[in-house]
Structure formats: structure tokens, C-alpha cells
mmCIF file of C-alpha atoms in Angstrom:
data_model
loop_
_atom_site.group_PDB
_atom_site.id
_atom_site.type_symbol
_atom_site.label_atom_id
_atom_site.label_comp_id
_atom_site.label_asym_id
_atom_site.label_seq_id
_atom_site.Cartn_x
_atom_site.Cartn_y
_atom_site.Cartn_z
ATOM 1 C CA UNK N 1 20.470 24.720 -88.307
ATOM 2 C CA UNK N 2 18.116 22.622 -90.441
ATOM 3 C CA UNK N 3 19.796 19.572 -92.006
ATOM 4 C CA UNK N 4 20.623 19.522 -95.701
ATOM 5 C CA UNK N 5 19.297 16.450 -97.479
ATOM 6 C CA UNK N 6 20.268 14.887 -100.794
ATOM 7 C CA UNK N 7 18.129 12.161 -102.357
ATOM 8 C CA UNK N 8 19.552 9.822 -105.005
ATOM 9 C CA UNK N 9 16.845 7.969 -106.927
ATOM 10 C CA UNK N 10 13.874 10.271 -107.497
ATOM 11 C CA UNK N 11 11.617 7.581 -108.925
ATOM 12 C CA UNK N 12 8.421 6.134 -107.517
ATOM 13 C CA UNK N 13 9.653 5.733 -103.923
ATOM 14 C CA UNK N 14 12.037 8.675 -103.740
ATOM 15 C CA UNK N 15 9.567 11.246 -105.021
ATOM 16 C CA UNK N 16 7.132 10.512 -102.196
ATOM 17 C CA UNK N 17 9.829 11.240 -99.630
ATOM 18 C CA UNK N 18 10.850 14.382 -101.508
ATOM 19 C CA UNK N 19 7.232 15.513 -101.169
ATOM 20 C CA UNK N 20 6.977 14.684 -97.466
ATOM 21 C CA UNK N 21 10.264 16.373 -96.572
ATOM 22 C CA UNK N 22 9.470 19.469 -98.653
ATOM 23 C CA UNK N 23 6.072 19.767 -96.978
ATOM 24 C CA UNK N 24 7.809 19.646 -93.595
ATOM 25 C CA UNK N 25 10.063 22.526 -94.638
ATOM 26 C CA UNK N 26 13.346 20.702 -95.143
ATOM 27 C CA UNK N 27 16.091 21.636 -97.617
ATOM 28 C CA UNK N 28 16.233 18.753 -100.091
ATOM 29 C CA UNK N 29 17.980 18.293 -103.430
ATOM 30 C CA UNK N 30 17.009 15.470 -105.795
ATOM 31 C CA UNK N 31 19.395 13.663 -108.129
ATOM 32 C CA UNK N 32 17.345 12.764 -111.198
ATOM 33 C CA UNK N 33 18.272 10.494 -114.054
ATOM 34 C CA UNK N 34 15.725 9.609 -116.759
ATOM 35 C CA UNK N 35 13.165 12.055 -115.355
ATOM 36 C CA UNK N 36 15.549 15.029 -115.015
ATOM 37 C CA UNK N 37 14.125 17.101 -117.877
ATOM 38 C CA UNK N 38 10.544 16.552 -116.707
ATOM 39 C CA UNK N 39 11.380 17.401 -113.082
ATOM 40 C CA UNK N 40 13.474 20.414 -114.069
ATOM 41 C CA UNK N 41 10.769 21.843 -116.322
ATOM 42 C CA UNK N 42 7.564 20.935 -114.505
ATOM 43 C CA UNK N 43 8.474 19.525 -111.108
ATOM 44 C CA UNK N 44 6.970 16.247 -109.887
ATOM 45 C CA UNK N 45 3.285 15.357 -110.134
ATOM 46 C CA UNK N 46 1.835 13.009 -107.505
ATOM 47 C CA UNK N 47 -1.568 11.317 -107.566
ATOM 48 C CA UNK N 48 -1.957 9.614 -104.195
ATOM 49 C CA UNK N 49 -4.870 7.890 -102.499
ATOM 50 C CA UNK N 50 -3.253 8.859 -99.194
ATOM 51 C CA UNK N 51 -2.020 12.416 -99.741
ATOM 52 C CA UNK N 52 -4.221 13.714 -102.566
ATOM 53 C CA UNK N 53 -4.561 13.954 -106.338
ATOM 54 C CA UNK N 54 -2.757 16.424 -108.562
ATOM 55 C CA UNK N 55 -0.020 17.400 -106.114
ATOM 56 C CA UNK N 56 2.677 19.379 -107.906
ATOM 57 C CA UNK N 57 6.016 19.832 -106.119
ATOM 58 C CA UNK N 58 9.260 21.540 -107.063
ATOM 59 C CA UNK N 59 12.587 20.689 -105.456
ATOM 60 C CA UNK N 60 16.140 21.509 -106.423
ATOM 61 C CA UNK N 61 17.182 18.945 -109.029
ATOM 62 C CA UNK N 62 20.569 17.934 -110.432
ATOM 63 C CA UNK N 63 21.681 15.172 -112.773
ATOM 64 C CA UNK N 64 24.689 13.748 -110.934
ATOM 65 C CA UNK N 65 26.175 13.473 -107.438
ATOM 66 C CA UNK N 66 29.117 15.540 -108.643
ATOM 67 C CA UNK N 67 26.762 18.399 -109.506
ATOM 68 C CA UNK N 68 25.042 17.997 -106.151
ATOM 69 C CA UNK N 69 28.402 18.216 -104.357
ATOM 70 C CA UNK N 70 28.734 21.815 -105.513
ATOM 71 C CA UNK N 71 25.884 22.704 -103.144
ATOM 72 C CA UNK N 72 27.093 20.514 -100.258
ATOM 73 C CA UNK N 73 28.023 19.389 -97.744
ATOM 74 C CA UNK N 74 24.967 17.271 -96.932
ATOM 75 C CA UNK N 75 23.895 15.963 -93.554
ATOM 76 C CA UNK N 76 21.853 13.122 -95.067
ATOM 77 C CA UNK N 77 22.064 11.166 -98.297
ATOM 78 C CA UNK N 78 18.912 9.132 -98.978
ATOM 79 C CA UNK N 79 19.425 6.350 -101.531
ATOM 80 C CA UNK N 80 16.181 5.036 -103.018
ATOM 81 C CA UNK N 81 17.381 3.451 -106.255
ATOM 82 C CA UNK N 82 17.070 -0.222 -107.095
ATOM 83 C CA UNK N 83 19.679 -2.266 -105.222
ATOM 84 C CA UNK N 84 21.764 -3.533 -108.138
ATOM 85 C CA UNK N 85 25.247 -4.573 -106.932
ATOM 86 C CA UNK N 86 26.934 -4.198 -110.318
ATOM 87 C CA UNK N 87 25.674 -0.604 -110.472
ATOM 88 C CA UNK N 88 28.142 0.215 -107.661
ATOM 89 C CA UNK N 89 25.835 2.937 -106.376
ATOM 90 C CA UNK N 90 28.128 3.638 -103.431
ATOM 91 C CA UNK N 91 30.850 4.675 -105.888
ATOM 92 C CA UNK N 92 28.367 6.724 -107.910
ATOM 93 C CA UNK N 93 27.274 8.816 -104.908
ATOM 94 C CA UNK N 94 30.762 9.120 -103.409
ATOM 95 C CA UNK N 95 31.377 12.691 -104.687
ATOM 96 C CA UNK N 96 28.403 13.946 -102.634
ATOM 97 C CA UNK N 97 29.322 12.146 -99.397
ATOM 98 C CA UNK N 98 31.323 14.050 -96.793
ATOM 99 C CA UNK N 99 33.458 11.485 -95.000
ATOM 100 C CA UNK N 100 32.461 11.191 -91.356
ATOM 101 C CA UNK N 101 29.612 13.708 -91.678
ATOM 102 C CA UNK N 102 26.960 12.547 -94.133
ATOM 103 C CA UNK N 103 24.525 9.988 -92.743
ATOM 104 C CA UNK N 104 23.650 7.468 -95.460
ATOM 105 C CA UNK N 105 20.012 6.350 -95.474
ATOM 106 C CA UNK N 106 19.246 3.272 -97.583
ATOM 107 C CA UNK N 107 15.602 2.825 -98.611
ATOM 108 C CA UNK N 108 16.005 -0.331 -100.675
ATOM 109 C CA UNK N 109 14.844 -3.937 -100.860
ATOM 110 C CA UNK N 110 16.698 -7.096 -100.035
ATOM 111 C CA UNK N 111 19.509 -8.541 -97.956
ATOM 112 C CA UNK N 112 23.111 -7.333 -97.833
ATOM 113 C CA UNK N 113 22.432 -3.933 -99.378
ATOM 114 C CA UNK N 114 24.527 -2.101 -96.777
ATOM 115 C CA UNK N 115 27.855 -3.854 -97.305
ATOM 116 C CA UNK N 116 29.218 -1.726 -100.152
ATOM 117 C CA UNK N 117 28.482 1.500 -98.246
ATOM 118 C CA UNK N 118 29.995 0.246 -95.002
ATOM 119 C CA UNK N 119 33.154 -0.717 -96.870
ATOM 120 C CA UNK N 120 33.507 2.583 -98.729
ATOM 121 C CA UNK N 121 32.356 4.873 -95.909
ATOM 122 C CA UNK N 122 33.504 3.229 -92.655
ATOM 123 C CA UNK N 123 33.233 6.485 -90.668
ATOM 124 C CA UNK N 124 29.748 7.488 -91.833
ATOM 125 C CA UNK N 125 26.563 6.502 -89.986
ATOM 126 C CA UNK N 126 24.354 4.173 -92.017
ATOM 127 C CA UNK N 127 20.600 3.851 -91.546
ATOM 128 C CA UNK N 128 18.907 0.865 -93.159
ATOM 129 C CA UNK N 129 15.203 1.222 -93.999
ATOM 130 C CA UNK N 130 12.494 -1.227 -95.043
ATOM 131 C CA UNK N 131 9.701 0.512 -96.955
ATOM 132 C CA UNK N 132 6.122 -0.483 -97.716
ATOM 133 C CA UNK N 133 4.832 1.981 -100.281
ATOM 134 C CA UNK N 134 2.628 1.040 -103.266
ATOM 135 C CA UNK N 135 3.759 3.528 -105.865
ATOM 136 C CA UNK N 136 4.663 3.637 -109.556
ATOM 137 C CA UNK N 137 6.200 6.240 -111.861
ATOM 138 C CA UNK N 138 3.786 6.029 -114.798
ATOM 139 C CA UNK N 139 5.750 8.559 -116.855
ATOM 140 C CA UNK N 140 8.793 10.730 -116.117
ATOM 141 C CA UNK N 141 8.055 12.825 -113.036
ATOM 142 C CA UNK N 142 4.468 11.535 -112.640
ATOM 143 C CA UNK N 143 3.882 9.265 -109.644
ATOM 144 C CA UNK N 144 0.811 7.221 -108.736
ATOM 145 C CA UNK N 145 0.583 6.026 -105.125
ATOM 146 C CA UNK N 146 -1.779 3.857 -103.106
ATOM 147 C CA UNK N 147 -3.200 4.551 -99.674
ATOM 148 C CA UNK N 148 -0.446 3.646 -97.221
ATOM 149 C CA UNK N 149 3.208 4.253 -96.370
ATOM 150 C CA UNK N 150 5.417 2.613 -93.766
ATOM 151 C CA UNK N 151 9.137 2.975 -93.045
ATOM 152 C CA UNK N 152 11.037 0.652 -90.693
ATOM 153 C CA UNK N 153 14.375 2.158 -89.627
ATOM 154 C CA UNK N 154 17.489 0.994 -87.805
ATOM 155 C CA UNK N 155 21.251 1.395 -87.842
ATOM 156 C CA UNK N 156 23.749 -0.745 -89.701
ATOM 157 C CA UNK N 157 25.147 -2.625 -88.000
ATOM 158 C CA UNK N 158 22.507 -2.941 -85.292
ATOM 159 C CA UNK N 159 25.106 -2.427 -82.567
ATOM 160 C CA UNK N 160 26.153 0.976 -83.955
ATOM 161 C CA UNK N 161 23.375 2.865 -82.190
ATOM 162 C CA UNK N 162 24.357 1.477 -78.779
ATOM 163 C CA UNK N 163 28.116 1.655 -79.246
ATOM 164 C CA UNK N 164 28.731 4.886 -81.182
ATOM 165 C CA UNK N 165 27.607 8.281 -79.960
ATOM 166 C CA UNK N 166 28.278 9.802 -83.387
ATOM 167 C CA UNK N 167 25.574 7.517 -84.808
ATOM 168 C CA UNK N 168 22.867 8.146 -82.208
ATOM 169 C CA UNK N 169 22.417 11.878 -82.822
ATOM 170 C CA UNK N 170 21.833 11.718 -86.606
ATOM 171 C CA UNK N 171 19.712 8.593 -86.177
ATOM 172 C CA UNK N 172 17.453 10.315 -83.645
ATOM 173 C CA UNK N 173 17.305 13.442 -85.787
ATOM 174 C CA UNK N 174 16.302 11.418 -88.855
ATOM 175 C CA UNK N 175 13.427 9.828 -86.978
ATOM 176 C CA UNK N 176 12.276 13.252 -85.788
ATOM 177 C CA UNK N 177 12.440 14.520 -89.378
ATOM 178 C CA UNK N 178 10.379 11.665 -90.754
ATOM 179 C CA UNK N 179 7.730 11.892 -88.047
ATOM 180 C CA UNK N 180 7.465 15.654 -88.623
ATOM 181 C CA UNK N 181 7.145 14.963 -92.357
ATOM 182 C CA UNK N 182 4.184 12.653 -91.745
ATOM 183 C CA UNK N 183 5.882 9.343 -92.469
ATOM 184 C CA UNK N 184 4.732 6.267 -90.578
ATOM 185 C CA UNK N 185 8.330 5.691 -89.512
ATOM 186 C CA UNK N 186 9.217 3.281 -86.701
ATOM 187 C CA UNK N 187 12.553 2.560 -85.063
ATOM 188 C CA UNK N 188 13.886 -0.974 -84.627
ATOM 189 C CA UNK N 189 16.939 -2.020 -82.628
ATOM 190 C CA UNK N 190 17.713 -4.637 -85.278
ATOM 191 C CA UNK N 191 16.114 -3.696 -88.581
ATOM 192 C CA UNK N 192 17.624 -6.762 -90.271
ATOM 193 C CA UNK N 193 14.817 -8.815 -88.760
ATOM 194 C CA UNK N 194 12.373 -6.558 -90.622
ATOM 195 C CA UNK N 195 14.345 -7.087 -93.835
ATOM 196 C CA UNK N 196 13.923 -10.848 -93.538
ATOM 197 C CA UNK N 197 10.268 -10.348 -92.657
ATOM 198 C CA UNK N 198 9.695 -8.460 -95.918
ATOM 199 C CA UNK N 199 11.593 -11.196 -97.731
ATOM 200 C CA UNK N 200 8.634 -13.462 -96.926
ATOM 201 C CA UNK N 201 6.849 -11.443 -99.620
ATOM 202 C CA UNK N 202 9.716 -10.490 -101.896
ATOM 203 C CA UNK N 203 11.426 -13.878 -102.259
ATOM 204 C CA UNK N 204 8.433 -15.739 -103.721
ATOM 205 C CA UNK N 205 6.265 -13.070 -105.309
ATOM 206 C CA UNK N 206 8.793 -10.848 -107.060
ATOM 207 C CA UNK N 207 10.598 -13.546 -109.063
ATOM 208 C CA UNK N 208 7.588 -15.783 -109.707
ATOM 209 C CA UNK N 209 5.416 -12.926 -110.965
ATOM 210 C CA UNK N 210 8.273 -11.571 -113.078
ATOM 211 C CA UNK N 211 9.020 -14.979 -114.604
ATOM 212 C CA UNK N 212 5.362 -15.733 -115.359
ATOM 213 C CA UNK N 213 4.391 -12.146 -116.280
ATOM 214 C CA UNK N 214 1.487 -12.510 -113.839
ATOM 215 C CA UNK N 215 0.064 -10.576 -110.925
ATOM 216 C CA UNK N 216 -0.134 -12.510 -107.657
ATOM 217 C CA UNK N 217 -3.840 -13.331 -107.939
ATOM 218 C CA UNK N 218 -3.479 -14.491 -111.539
ATOM 219 C CA UNK N 219 -0.587 -16.791 -110.635
ATOM 220 C CA UNK N 220 -2.453 -18.342 -107.719
ATOM 221 C CA UNK N 221 -5.429 -19.004 -109.989
ATOM 222 C CA UNK N 222 -3.324 -20.531 -112.749
ATOM 223 C CA UNK N 223 -2.919 -24.053 -111.314
ATOM 224 C CA UNK N 224 -3.968 -26.107 -108.272
ATOM 225 C CA UNK N 225 -0.455 -26.238 -106.804
ATOM 226 C CA UNK N 226 0.498 -22.584 -107.244
ATOM 227 C CA UNK N 227 -0.084 -21.742 -103.580
ATOM 228 C CA UNK N 228 2.160 -24.622 -102.473
ATOM 229 C CA UNK N 229 5.069 -23.230 -104.473
ATOM 230 C CA UNK N 230 4.672 -19.811 -102.860
ATOM 231 C CA UNK N 231 4.382 -21.380 -99.407
ATOM 232 C CA UNK N 232 7.461 -23.529 -100.008
ATOM 233 C CA UNK N 233 9.603 -20.472 -100.786
ATOM 234 C CA UNK N 234 8.223 -18.651 -97.766
ATOM 235 C CA UNK N 235 9.073 -21.557 -95.476
ATOM 236 C CA UNK N 236 12.659 -21.550 -96.747
ATOM 237 C CA UNK N 237 12.883 -17.870 -95.761
ATOM 238 C CA UNK N 238 11.465 -18.793 -92.351
ATOM 239 C CA UNK N 239 14.093 -21.519 -91.856
ATOM 240 C CA UNK N 240 16.953 -19.106 -92.650
ATOM 241 C CA UNK N 241 15.538 -16.320 -90.479
ATOM 242 C CA UNK N 242 14.980 -18.665 -87.552
ATOM 243 C CA UNK N 243 18.578 -19.863 -87.781
ATOM 244 C CA UNK N 244 19.692 -16.218 -87.669
ATOM 245 C CA UNK N 245 17.719 -15.789 -84.446
ATOM 246 C CA UNK N 246 14.774 -13.834 -85.851
ATOM 247 C CA UNK N 247 12.056 -15.660 -83.952
ATOM 248 C CA UNK N 248 9.195 -13.394 -85.063
ATOM 249 C CA UNK N 249 9.451 -14.800 -88.595
ATOM 250 C CA UNK N 250 7.420 -17.989 -88.339
ATOM 251 C CA UNK N 251 5.558 -20.490 -90.474
ATOM 252 C CA UNK N 252 2.316 -19.067 -89.088
ATOM 253 C CA UNK N 253 3.312 -15.575 -90.257
ATOM 254 C CA UNK N 254 4.119 -16.953 -93.707
ATOM 255 C CA UNK N 255 0.754 -18.697 -93.979
ATOM 256 C CA UNK N 256 -1.044 -15.513 -92.933
ATOM 257 C CA UNK N 257 0.752 -13.582 -95.663
ATOM 258 C CA UNK N 258 -0.191 -16.254 -98.197
ATOM 259 C CA UNK N 259 -3.835 -16.189 -97.086
ATOM 260 C CA UNK N 260 -4.021 -12.472 -97.881
ATOM 261 C CA UNK N 261 -2.894 -13.185 -101.434
ATOM 262 C CA UNK N 262 -5.294 -16.132 -101.805
ATOM 263 C CA UNK N 263 -8.137 -13.828 -100.764
ATOM 264 C CA UNK N 264 -7.289 -11.622 -103.764
ATOM 265 C CA UNK N 265 -7.851 -14.437 -106.283
ATOM 266 C CA UNK N 266 -10.634 -13.428 -108.630
ATOM 267 C CA UNK N 267 -9.700 -9.783 -108.297
ATOM 268 C CA UNK N 268 -7.092 -7.570 -109.924
ATOM 269 C CA UNK N 269 -4.305 -8.655 -107.600
ATOM 270 C CA UNK N 270 -0.965 -6.969 -106.938
ATOM 271 C CA UNK N 271 1.783 -6.286 -109.483
ATOM 272 C CA UNK N 272 5.156 -6.734 -107.689
ATOM 273 C CA UNK N 273 7.958 -4.305 -108.519
ATOM 274 C CA UNK N 274 10.075 -6.940 -110.262
ATOM 275 C CA UNK N 275 7.225 -7.644 -112.680
ATOM 276 C CA UNK N 276 6.856 -3.912 -113.364
ATOM 277 C CA UNK N 277 10.582 -3.689 -114.068
ATOM 278 C CA UNK N 278 10.549 -6.617 -116.512
ATOM 279 C CA UNK N 279 7.525 -5.240 -118.361
ATOM 280 C CA UNK N 280 9.363 -1.939 -118.731
ATOM 281 C CA UNK N 281 12.677 -3.454 -119.776
ATOM 282 C CA UNK N 282 14.507 -2.553 -116.563
ATOM 283 C CA UNK N 283 17.065 -4.511 -114.521
ATOM 284 C CA UNK N 284 15.773 -6.492 -111.544
ATOM 285 C CA UNK N 285 17.081 -7.062 -108.011
ATOM 286 C CA UNK N 286 18.038 -10.720 -108.404
ATOM 287 C CA UNK N 287 21.054 -10.565 -106.089
ATOM 288 C CA UNK N 288 19.620 -8.746 -103.079
ATOM 289 C CA UNK N 289 16.251 -10.518 -103.091
ATOM 290 C CA UNK N 290 17.480 -14.039 -103.905
ATOM 291 C CA UNK N 291 21.242 -14.313 -104.461
ATOM 292 C CA UNK N 292 22.341 -12.920 -101.109
ATOM 293 C CA UNK N 293 19.725 -14.868 -99.082
ATOM 294 C CA UNK N 294 20.817 -18.069 -100.843
ATOM 295 C CA UNK N 295 24.435 -17.342 -99.875
ATOM 296 C CA UNK N 296 23.332 -16.863 -96.256
ATOM 297 C CA UNK N 297 21.436 -20.170 -96.364
ATOM 298 C CA UNK N 298 24.504 -22.016 -97.636
ATOM 299 C CA UNK N 299 26.710 -20.441 -94.968
ATOM 300 C CA UNK N 300 24.269 -21.702 -92.329
ATOM 301 C CA UNK N 301 23.982 -25.185 -93.823
ATOM 302 C CA UNK N 302 20.312 -24.713 -94.700
ATOM 303 C CA UNK N 303 18.856 -26.152 -97.895
ATOM 304 C CA UNK N 304 16.810 -23.723 -99.962
ATOM 305 C CA UNK N 305 16.258 -25.487 -103.314
ATOM 306 C CA UNK N 306 13.284 -23.393 -104.392
ATOM 307 C CA UNK N 307 15.092 -20.130 -103.751
ATOM 308 C CA UNK N 308 18.180 -21.460 -105.552
ATOM 309 C CA UNK N 309 16.063 -22.370 -108.573
ATOM 310 C CA UNK N 310 14.327 -18.997 -108.594
ATOM 311 C CA UNK N 311 17.676 -17.250 -108.261
ATOM 312 C CA UNK N 312 19.098 -19.079 -111.278
ATOM 313 C CA UNK N 313 16.048 -18.287 -113.399
ATOM 314 C CA UNK N 314 15.784 -14.695 -112.230
ATOM 315 C CA UNK N 315 19.494 -14.083 -112.745
ATOM 316 C CA UNK N 316 19.156 -15.325 -116.314
ATOM 317 C CA UNK N 317 16.132 -13.089 -116.825
ATOM 318 C CA UNK N 318 18.061 -10.102 -115.504
ATOM 319 C CA UNK N 319 20.928 -10.861 -117.870
ATOM 320 C CA UNK N 320 18.473 -11.053 -120.770
ATOM 321 C CA UNK N 321 16.989 -7.688 -119.817
ATOM 322 C CA UNK N 322 20.486 -6.207 -119.549
ATOM 323 C CA UNK N 323 21.412 -7.493 -122.999
ATOM 324 C CA UNK N 324 18.431 -5.698 -124.473
ATOM 325 C CA UNK N 325 19.943 -2.379 -123.470
ATOM 326 C CA UNK N 326 21.405 -0.483 -126.452
ATOM 327 C CA UNK N 327 24.987 -1.434 -127.258
ATOM 328 C CA UNK N 328 25.222 -4.302 -124.761
ATOM 329 C CA UNK N 329 27.188 -7.387 -125.746
ATOM 330 C CA UNK N 330 25.402 -10.665 -126.436
ATOM 331 C CA UNK N 331 28.491 -12.760 -125.896
ATOM 332 C CA UNK N 332 32.043 -12.141 -126.987
ATOM 333 C CA UNK N 333 32.352 -8.671 -128.478
ATOM 334 C CA UNK N 334 29.196 -8.795 -130.603
ATOM 335 C CA UNK N 335 26.270 -6.418 -129.996
ATOM 336 C CA UNK N 336 22.570 -6.936 -130.698
ATOM 337 C CA UNK N 337 22.772 -4.692 -133.752
ATOM 338 C CA UNK N 338 25.671 -6.692 -135.175
ATOM 339 C CA UNK N 339 23.913 -9.998 -134.659
ATOM 340 C CA UNK N 340 20.729 -8.633 -136.200
ATOM 341 C CA UNK N 341 22.684 -7.708 -139.339
ATOM 342 C CA UNK N 342 23.687 -11.354 -139.669
ATOM 343 C CA UNK N 343 20.025 -12.353 -139.457
ATOM 344 C CA UNK N 344 20.232 -14.147 -136.112
ATOM 345 C CA UNK N 345 17.426 -13.881 -133.592
ATOM 346 C CA UNK N 346 17.772 -11.528 -130.662
ATOM 347 C CA UNK N 347 17.137 -12.265 -127.028
#
């Protein structure tokens, strides 16, 4: 019997995997939030340099995990939302998770994203995925995508695949599904190494571009020492990863990544996801991209002053963005609207 799939987070990343899995003939239901009405009425529209322009797809859509549970049980739950710890996404999706049956697939950025799911669902297999997919939701249900897609997959914890037979079967089946769907999916015995490898990009570029409201090329061209700041953050990631035993993450790899960005100076450059979120008034992944890595560094006795500074600044920026949401408190019990009435400036 074909597996039943539920996807939570049908934004820029999630919609591409809805498309791929639908094209491969799989039964998939999408949980939509802000784009529910658009997806319900017109489906999703994808303009992709890789897959084609003007692709219109229609999947089953619901607004909440509780609604989705009515059509369960599900063999796979794919989570492709932003990794925001205070959102408690594991609790949000709990109604749609069948204990011991549903394999949880996390397609999210950062370090330590799996912990809340492992704690809440100790008997469910967990697959952790690192995605490279240049895509943006330019309006509800309308996705623009670049020309490549890559998915790096492994179990959480890494030992689960070797030690637990109940994990191996759904893990193997998921890889077969993704390959059939046309994803450039690859299996890794320890996908955490790939998470730290992506952090070489995420730790410097996401916060710095968000804080300066600049694309990568613009930031590098802004001052003579800009490249040294980026390199310094990268080398802190290298030091932590090396201490964890991830020997493929080296200073040479960091410098090669930086060179690619330097070569873009003078051009349009790349707009990291954290910058896109800030420009659109959305929360940012300060904890998983910076806070959790800084905690790991401290536990290992490694100094990471640049990452600590960026974490403090980015955390404050995230709080400011959160306070701009309607009805949020600005300190004490006072809201933005109440402070505005008194004539005080808003954040």
C-alpha cells in the first residue's frame, strides 16, 4: 500500500516537495496557514528554473493538524516550517502523529532542531534533512524557485538506523520515495555533519545580511574588512565542528565558500532567508542558527565571540520583529496600540 504523507509548512520549501511527491503519484495532504485560502481555491503555482514555469498543482489542503488527523493515520509527517523553538511545532503537529507509526521528517535549518520531537515522540522514527533549495513564496500559494534542489538525509540520532529495525524500513522507503519523485536526495550515516557544514553558510550570512539589510555581495562590497568578518564566523563554526569530530568541515572549505561569495561582488548577489523574513516582518531562526551552536561551543570550551555577538544582536532583532505582530506586548502588559495612544514611539 502506498504511504500516506502529511506536510506541515506549505511555504516556499514545502510546496516544492508537495509538487514532486504529487508528480510521483503519492497521497499527500498539505497543512496550510496564511496561504490556505489561495491553495484551497486555486492550488499552488510554481515558477521554477529547474522544473518549469506556470506549474499549477492541487493537493488536499487543511488548516490544522487536528483537521488532518481526521484523514489519518499518516505514515510520514514532513515538517518544513521555520525552526522556531518557542513555536513548539512538535506540540502543534501532535494530533496528526500516530505514536510509534508516523515517521517524522524534518526539513529545517540549524542545530538541535530534532530535540523537541525526540522528547515528545520517543517511539517514532525521526529523519533529519538538510535542504539546499533557492525558493521564495512571492505571494500566497505562488512559489518562485531557482535551478537546483538537494536534500541530505539521515536518522536522528545517527545510531538509530543501525540499532533499530523499526527505523530502517521507513528510512529506506523515504529515500526510495524521494528518488522516485526526482529529488536529488542522498543518504548520510551521520547527517549532523551536514548540518554543521551548512552552518558555514548560515551562521555568518543569515544574521549579517538580516542585520544590515544587505545581500551577500552588497555586504562584501560595503567595507574593506567585510570578508574578514564573514571568514571569522566561518572559522568559529569550523573549530566547533572539528571538536565534534566532523573532520570534513575545514578552514579550506570555509575559504572556498567565502570565495564563491566574493566572486559575486558587483552582481546581484544572494538574499539569505533570514533577510527575506526580516523584510517581510517574519520571525527569524536565531536560536537554531546561532543560539544552539553557541551553547555547543560553550559546552566544549570553545570561544566563539563573533557568533555570540551575532546571536545577541539577532535575538534582539527577532524580539523586535515579534513585538511588531498585532497585539504583542512591548514590555509589561502594554501593547503597541496602547503605547501609540500615549504618543510614544514604536519599535
